[in-house]
Amino acid sequence: MTTSVAVLAGGLSLEREVSLRSGGRVAEALADRGYRVTRLDLDDQLVRTLADGSFDVAFLTLHGKAGEDGTIQGLLDLLGLPYTGPGATASALAWDKVVCKGLWSRAGLDTPDWVSLSTDAVRDMGAARALDRIVDRLGLPLVVKPAQGGASMGVRRVERAEDLPAALVASYSYHEVVIVEQFIAGADVAVALVDGRPLPAVEAVPKEGSYDFAARYTPGATEFFVPARFDEATLSRCAAAAVAAYQQVGGRRLARADLIVGADGRPWLLELDTCPGMTETSLLPLAASAEGWSFGALCERLVASALEGSTA
């Protein structure tokens, strides 16, 4: 019997267009392999459509709020429909960078030191008067980013103390809590995990500037090296860090850990993506290709993992 797959893409987040690109590519690949595929957006008909019993599995290609914060995962659990990627709790933990970094730090994993500030703290408690203490504690440069969100949206690098307030305001437009993080100089590296197994590390080298939204999703804007250009010991440390980060949130099936590898070869955990992109420039498909998996084989593997109920 032909497996029926609901590919969920779109939603209302700022990453909608990227999600649609991921979903379209996945839907085409699965259809080419003989699956019965239906593309669905997040709208008021979603539950009715999913609850009619015609789908065997949901393939999540959602990015941003509602797609990665545990909302859709909890809904699918309620409907009893298997789906790709981690469960609701793991997704919610990974989505909130303050919580996720706290778990990693408590477990002794390397993640850049940070301070979180909410708009309430700044507006109602006078936290702006303590910004100099952030610089004293973390030094310069700093990285300012929303506590929730992905694709490097709202991320600012701060070179001078006097530029910190403006960077905070910019990040607050994306979320009411921001992280001010110690800057670690090094290489941008991602390690994807499928059923707990780390794939070859991907090193991203933007041709101009930093590895921001444009560098991530503009074809030709970034050069990728798979595996990353490090010795085996460093690559092993990156893989171990990714696995540990995944385990701390109770991950299963799929995730991608984003790291900075310093000049000394030490990997620093930045964040964990529980619904990695599947576009032509996304890092998970690049890692899978280096592992010897075609894009279609990757998609099929993720469907099989969801149907098998893997808890790896």
CSV table of C-alpha atoms in Angstrom, one decimal:
chain,number,residue,atom,x,y,z
A,1,MET,CA,0.0,0.0,0.0
A,2,THR,CA,1.3,3.5,-0.9
A,3,THR,CA,2.4,5.6,2.1
A,4,SER,CA,0.5,8.8,2.3
A,5,VAL,CA,2.6,11.8,3.5
A,6,ALA,CA,1.4,15.2,4.6
A,7,VAL,CA,4.2,17.7,4.0
A,8,LEU,CA,3.7,20.7,6.3
A,9,ALA,CA,5.2,23.9,5.0
A,10,GLY,CA,4.6,27.6,5.2
A,11,GLY,CA,3.1,29.0,8.4
A,12,LEU,CA,3.1,32.6,9.5
A,13,SER,CA,6.6,33.0,10.7
A,14,LEU,CA,9.3,35.3,9.1
A,15,GLU,CA,10.8,32.1,7.6
A,16,ARG,CA,7.7,31.2,5.7
A,17,GLU,CA,9.3,31.5,2.2
A,18,VAL,CA,12.2,29.3,3.2
A,19,SER,CA,9.8,26.8,4.6
A,20,LEU,CA,7.8,26.7,1.4
A,21,ARG,CA,11.0,26.1,-0.5
A,22,SER,CA,12.0,23.2,1.8
A,23,GLY,CA,8.5,21.7,1.6
A,24,GLY,CA,8.3,21.9,-2.2
A,25,ARG,CA,11.6,20.2,-2.5
A,26,VAL,CA,10.7,17.4,-0.1
A,27,ALA,CA,7.3,16.9,-1.6
A,28,GLU,CA,8.8,16.5,-5.1
A,29,ALA,CA,11.5,14.1,-3.9
A,30,LEU,CA,9.0,11.8,-2.1
A,31,ALA,CA,6.5,11.9,-5.0
A,32,ASP,CA,9.3,10.8,-7.3
A,33,ARG,CA,9.9,7.8,-4.9
A,34,GLY,CA,6.3,6.7,-5.1
A,35,TYR,CA,4.8,8.3,-2.0
A,36,ARG,CA,1.3,9.9,-2.1
A,37,VAL,CA,2.1,13.4,-1.1
A,38,THR,CA,-0.1,16.3,0.0
A,39,ARG,CA,1.3,19.7,0.8
A,40,LEU,CA,-0.4,21.5,3.7
A,41,ASP,CA,-0.1,25.0,5.1
A,42,LEU,CA,-0.8,26.0,8.7
A,43,ASP,CA,-4.3,27.3,8.5
A,44,ASP,CA,-7.7,26.9,10.2
A,45,GLN,CA,-8.4,23.7,8.2
A,46,LEU,CA,-5.3,21.9,9.2
A,47,VAL,CA,-6.7,19.8,12.0
A,48,ARG,CA,-9.8,18.8,10.0
A,49,THR,CA,-7.6,17.8,7.1
A,50,LEU,CA,-5.1,15.8,9.3
A,51,ALA,CA,-7.8,14.2,11.4
A,52,ASP,CA,-9.7,12.5,8.5
A,53,GLY,CA,-7.3,9.6,8.8
A,54,SER,CA,-6.0,9.6,5.2
A,55,PHE,CA,-2.3,10.3,6.2
A,56,ASP,CA,0.2,7.8,7.5
A,57,VAL,CA,2.9,10.4,8.5
A,58,ALA,CA,3.6,14.1,8.6
A,59,PHE,CA,6.8,15.5,7.2
A,60,LEU,CA,7.6,18.8,8.9
A,61,THR,CA,9.4,21.4,6.9
A,62,LEU,CA,8.2,24.3,9.1
A,63,HIS,CA,10.6,27.0,10.4
A,64,GLY,CA,10.1,29.5,13.1
A,65,LYS,CA,7.3,29.9,15.6
A,66,ALA,CA,4.6,27.2,15.7
A,67,GLY,CA,6.7,25.0,13.5
A,68,GLU,CA,9.7,24.5,15.8
A,69,ASP,CA,8.5,25.5,19.2
A,70,GLY,CA,6.6,22.4,20.0
A,71,THR,CA,3.2,23.7,18.9
A,72,ILE,CA,2.6,21.6,15.8
A,73,GLN,CA,4.4,18.6,17.4
A,74,GLY,CA,1.9,18.7,20.4
A,75,LEU,CA,-1.0,18.9,18.0
A,76,LEU,CA,0.2,15.9,16.0
A,77,ASP,CA,0.7,13.9,19.2
A,78,LEU,CA,-2.9,14.7,20.1
A,79,LEU,CA,-4.0,13.5,16.6
A,80,GLY,CA,-1.9,10.4,16.9
A,81,LEU,CA,-0.1,11.1,13.6
A,82,PRO,CA,3.6,10.2,13.4
A,83,TYR,CA,5.9,13.0,12.3
A,84,THR,CA,9.5,13.7,11.5
A,85,GLY,CA,11.8,15.3,14.0
A,86,PRO,CA,11.8,15.6,17.8
A,87,GLY,CA,8.8,15.6,20.0
A,88,ALA,CA,7.0,18.6,21.5
A,89,THR,CA,9.1,18.9,24.7
A,90,ALA,CA,12.4,18.6,23.0
A,91,SER,CA,11.3,21.1,20.3
A,92,ALA,CA,10.2,23.6,22.9
A,93,LEU,CA,13.4,23.3,24.9
A,94,ALA,CA,15.6,23.8,21.8
A,95,TRP,CA,13.5,26.7,20.5
A,96,ASP,CA,14.3,28.8,23.6
A,97,LYS,CA,18.0,29.6,23.5
A,98,VAL,CA,18.0,30.8,27.1
A,99,VAL,CA,16.7,27.5,28.3
A,100,CYS,CA,18.7,25.4,25.9
A,101,LYS,CA,22.0,27.2,26.7
A,102,GLY,CA,21.2,26.8,30.4
A,103,LEU,CA,20.8,23.0,30.0
A,104,TRP,CA,24.1,22.8,28.2
A,105,SER,CA,25.9,24.9,30.7
A,106,ARG,CA,24.5,22.9,33.6
A,107,ALA,CA,25.7,19.7,31.8
A,108,GLY,CA,29.2,21.2,31.4
A,109,LEU,CA,29.0,21.6,27.7
A,110,ASP,CA,30.8,24.5,26.0
A,111,THR,CA,28.6,27.4,25.0
A,112,PRO,CA,29.6,31.0,24.9
A,113,ASP,CA,28.8,32.9,28.2
A,114,TRP,CA,25.7,35.0,27.9
A,115,VAL,CA,23.2,37.3,29.6
A,116,SER,CA,19.5,37.4,28.7
A,117,LEU,CA,17.4,40.6,28.9
A,118,SER,CA,13.7,41.0,28.4
A,119,THR,CA,11.9,44.2,27.3
A,120,ASP,CA,10.1,44.1,30.7
A,121,ALA,CA,13.5,44.3,32.5
A,122,VAL,CA,14.6,47.2,30.3
A,123,ARG,CA,11.3,49.1,30.4
A,124,ASP,CA,10.0,48.4,33.9
A,125,MET,CA,13.1,47.7,36.0
A,126,GLY,CA,15.8,50.0,34.6
A,127,ALA,CA,18.0,47.3,33.2
A,128,ALA,CA,19.4,49.7,30.6
A,129,ARG,CA,21.5,51.2,33.4
A,130,ALA,CA,23.4,47.9,33.8
A,131,LEU,CA,24.5,47.5,30.2
A,132,ASP,CA,28.0,48.5,31.1
A,133,ARG,CA,28.2,45.4,33.4
A,134,ILE,CA,27.4,43.2,30.5
A,135,VAL,CA,30.4,44.5,28.6
A,136,ASP,CA,32.6,44.2,31.8
A,137,ARG,CA,31.5,40.5,32.1
A,138,LEU,CA,31.5,39.3,28.5
A,139,GLY,CA,34.0,41.7,26.9
A,140,LEU,CA,33.9,42.9,23.3
A,141,PRO,CA,32.8,42.1,20.6
A,142,LEU,CA,29.4,40.8,21.6
A,143,VAL,CA,26.6,39.0,19.7
A,144,VAL,CA,23.0,40.1,20.3
A,145,LYS,CA,20.2,37.9,19.1
A,146,PRO,CA,16.6,37.0,19.8
A,147,ALA,CA,16.1,34.3,22.4
A,148,GLN,CA,13.7,32.6,20.0
A,149,GLY,CA,13.9,32.4,16.3
A,150,GLY,CA,16.2,31.1,13.6
A,151,ALA,CA,18.0,31.8,10.3
A,152,SER,CA,20.1,34.5,12.0
A,153,MET,CA,17.3,36.9,11.9
A,154,GLY,CA,17.7,39.8,14.3
A,155,VAL,CA,21.4,38.9,15.0
A,156,ARG,CA,23.8,41.8,15.5
A,157,ARG,CA,27.5,41.9,16.3
A,158,VAL,CA,28.5,44.7,18.6
A,159,GLU,CA,32.1,46.0,18.4
A,160,ARG,CA,31.7,49.1,20.7
A,161,ALA,CA,29.9,49.4,24.0
A,162,GLU,CA,27.9,52.5,22.8
A,163,ASP,CA,26.4,50.3,20.1
A,164,LEU,CA,24.8,47.8,22.4
A,165,PRO,CA,21.5,49.7,23.1
A,166,ALA,CA,20.8,50.0,19.4
A,167,ALA,CA,21.5,46.3,18.8
A,168,LEU,CA,19.2,45.4,21.6
A,169,VAL,CA,16.4,47.5,20.1
A,170,ALA,CA,16.9,45.8,16.7
A,171,SER,CA,16.7,42.3,18.2
A,172,TYR,CA,13.7,43.2,20.4
A,173,SER,CA,11.7,43.7,17.1
A,174,TYR,CA,12.0,39.9,16.7
A,175,HIS,CA,11.3,38.7,20.3
A,176,GLU,CA,10.8,40.3,23.7
A,177,VAL,CA,13.8,38.4,25.2
A,178,VAL,CA,17.3,38.7,23.7
A,179,ILE,CA,20.6,37.1,24.5
A,180,VAL,CA,23.8,39.1,24.7
A,181,GLU,CA,26.5,36.5,24.1
A,182,GLN,CA,30.3,36.4,24.2
A,183,PHE,CA,31.7,36.5,20.7
A,184,ILE,CA,33.9,33.5,19.8
A,185,ALA,CA,36.1,34.0,16.7
A,186,GLY,CA,36.2,30.9,14.6
A,187,ALA,CA,34.6,28.8,11.8
A,188,ASP,CA,30.8,28.3,11.4
A,189,VAL,CA,30.2,24.6,11.6
A,190,ALA,CA,27.0,22.5,11.7
A,191,VAL,CA,26.6,18.9,12.6
A,192,ALA,CA,23.3,17.2,11.6
A,193,LEU,CA,22.0,14.1,13.4
A,194,VAL,CA,19.7,11.5,12.0
A,195,ASP,CA,18.4,9.0,14.6
A,196,GLY,CA,21.2,10.1,16.9
A,197,ARG,CA,23.9,9.5,14.3
A,198,PRO,CA,26.1,12.5,13.5
A,199,LEU,CA,26.6,13.1,9.8
A,200,PRO,CA,29.8,14.8,8.4
A,201,ALA,CA,30.3,18.3,9.7
A,202,VAL,CA,29.6,21.1,7.3
A,203,GLU,CA,31.8,24.3,7.4
A,204,ALA,CA,30.1,27.4,6.0
A,205,VAL,CA,32.3,30.2,4.7
A,206,PRO,CA,30.4,33.3,3.5
A,207,LYS,CA,32.0,35.1,0.6
A,208,GLU,CA,31.1,38.5,2.2
A,209,GLY,CA,30.4,39.4,5.8
A,210,SER,CA,28.9,36.9,8.3
A,211,TYR,CA,26.9,33.8,7.9
A,212,ASP,CA,23.6,35.7,8.1
A,213,PHE,CA,20.1,35.1,6.5
A,214,ALA,CA,21.3,36.2,3.0
A,215,ALA,CA,24.4,34.1,3.2
A,216,ARG,CA,22.3,31.1,4.2
A,217,TYR,CA,19.7,31.2,1.5
A,218,THR,CA,21.3,33.0,-1.5
A,219,PRO,CA,22.8,30.5,-3.9
A,220,GLY,CA,26.5,31.2,-4.4
A,221,ALA,CA,26.8,33.5,-1.4
A,222,THR,CA,28.5,30.9,0.8
A,223,GLU,CA,31.1,28.3,0.1
A,224,PHE,CA,30.6,25.0,1.9
A,225,PHE,CA,33.2,22.4,2.9
A,226,VAL,CA,32.0,18.9,3.7
A,227,PRO,CA,33.5,17.5,5.8
A,228,ALA,CA,34.7,20.6,7.6
A,229,ARG,CA,38.4,21.4,7.1
A,230,PHE,CA,39.7,20.2,10.5
A,231,ASP,CA,41.7,17.2,11.8
A,232,GLU,CA,40.0,14.1,12.9
A,233,ALA,CA,40.3,15.0,16.6
A,234,THR,CA,38.5,18.3,16.1
A,235,LEU,CA,35.8,16.7,13.9
A,236,SER,CA,35.2,14.1,16.6
A,237,ARG,CA,34.9,16.8,19.2
A,238,CYS,CA,32.3,18.6,17.0
A,239,ALA,CA,30.3,15.4,16.6
A,240,ALA,CA,30.4,14.6,20.3
A,241,ALA,CA,29.3,18.1,21.2
A,242,ALA,CA,26.3,17.8,18.8
A,243,VAL,CA,25.3,14.5,20.2
A,244,ALA,CA,25.5,15.8,23.8
A,245,ALA,CA,23.5,18.9,22.9
A,246,TYR,CA,20.8,16.7,21.3
A,247,GLN,CA,20.6,14.4,24.2
A,248,GLN,CA,20.3,17.3,26.8
A,249,VAL,CA,16.9,18.3,25.3
A,250,GLY,CA,15.7,14.8,24.8
A,251,GLY,CA,16.1,14.8,21.0
A,252,ARG,CA,15.0,12.1,18.7
A,253,ARG,CA,15.1,11.4,14.9
A,254,LEU,CA,16.5,14.7,13.7
A,255,ALA,CA,18.4,17.8,14.7
A,256,ARG,CA,21.2,20.1,13.6
A,257,ALA,CA,23.7,21.6,16.0
A,258,ASP,CA,25.3,24.9,15.1
A,259,LEU,CA,28.7,25.6,16.5
A,260,ILE,CA,31.7,27.9,16.3
A,261,VAL,CA,35.1,26.1,16.2
A,262,GLY,CA,37.8,28.3,17.7
A,263,ALA,CA,41.4,28.6,16.5
A,264,ASP,CA,42.3,26.0,19.1
A,265,GLY,CA,39.9,23.5,17.7
A,266,ARG,CA,37.4,23.8,20.6
A,267,PRO,CA,33.8,23.6,19.5
A,268,TRP,CA,31.3,26.0,21.1
A,269,LEU,CA,27.5,25.2,20.9
A,270,LEU,CA,25.4,28.1,19.7
A,271,GLU,CA,21.9,26.6,19.1
A,272,LEU,CA,20.0,23.4,18.1
A,273,ASP,CA,17.7,23.4,15.1
A,274,THR,CA,15.0,20.7,15.4
A,275,CYS,CA,13.5,21.2,12.0
A,276,PRO,CA,16.5,21.9,9.7
A,277,GLY,CA,16.1,23.5,6.3
A,278,MET,CA,15.8,21.3,3.2
A,279,THR,CA,16.5,23.9,0.5
A,280,GLU,CA,19.3,23.7,-2.1
A,281,THR,CA,21.6,25.6,0.2
A,282,SER,CA,20.6,24.0,3.5
A,283,LEU,CA,23.2,22.2,5.6
A,284,LEU,CA,21.4,18.9,6.4
A,285,PRO,CA,21.1,17.9,2.7
A,286,LEU,CA,24.8,18.8,2.2
A,287,ALA,CA,25.8,16.6,5.1
A,288,ALA,CA,23.6,13.8,3.9
A,289,SER,CA,25.2,14.0,0.4
A,290,ALA,CA,28.6,13.7,2.0
A,291,GLU,CA,27.4,10.6,3.8
A,292,GLY,CA,26.4,9.1,0.4
A,293,TRP,CA,22.7,9.7,0.7
A,294,SER,CA,20.8,11.4,-2.2
A,295,PHE,CA,18.2,14.0,-1.2
A,296,GLY,CA,15.4,11.5,-2.0
A,297,ALA,CA,17.1,8.9,0.2
A,298,LEU,CA,17.4,11.4,3.1
A,299,CYS,CA,13.7,12.2,2.9
A,300,GLU,CA,12.7,8.6,2.7
A,301,ARG,CA,14.9,7.8,5.7
A,302,LEU,CA,13.2,10.5,7.7
A,303,VAL,CA,9.8,9.2,6.8
A,304,ALA,CA,10.8,5.6,7.8
A,305,SER,CA,12.2,6.9,11.1
A,306,ALA,CA,8.9,8.6,12.0
A,307,LEU,CA,6.9,5.6,11.0
A,308,GLU,CA,9.1,3.3,13.1
A,309,GLY,CA,8.7,5.5,16.1
A,310,SER,CA,12.5,5.8,16.7
A,311,THR,CA,13.5,7.3,20.0
A,312,ALA,CA,17.2,7.5,19.2
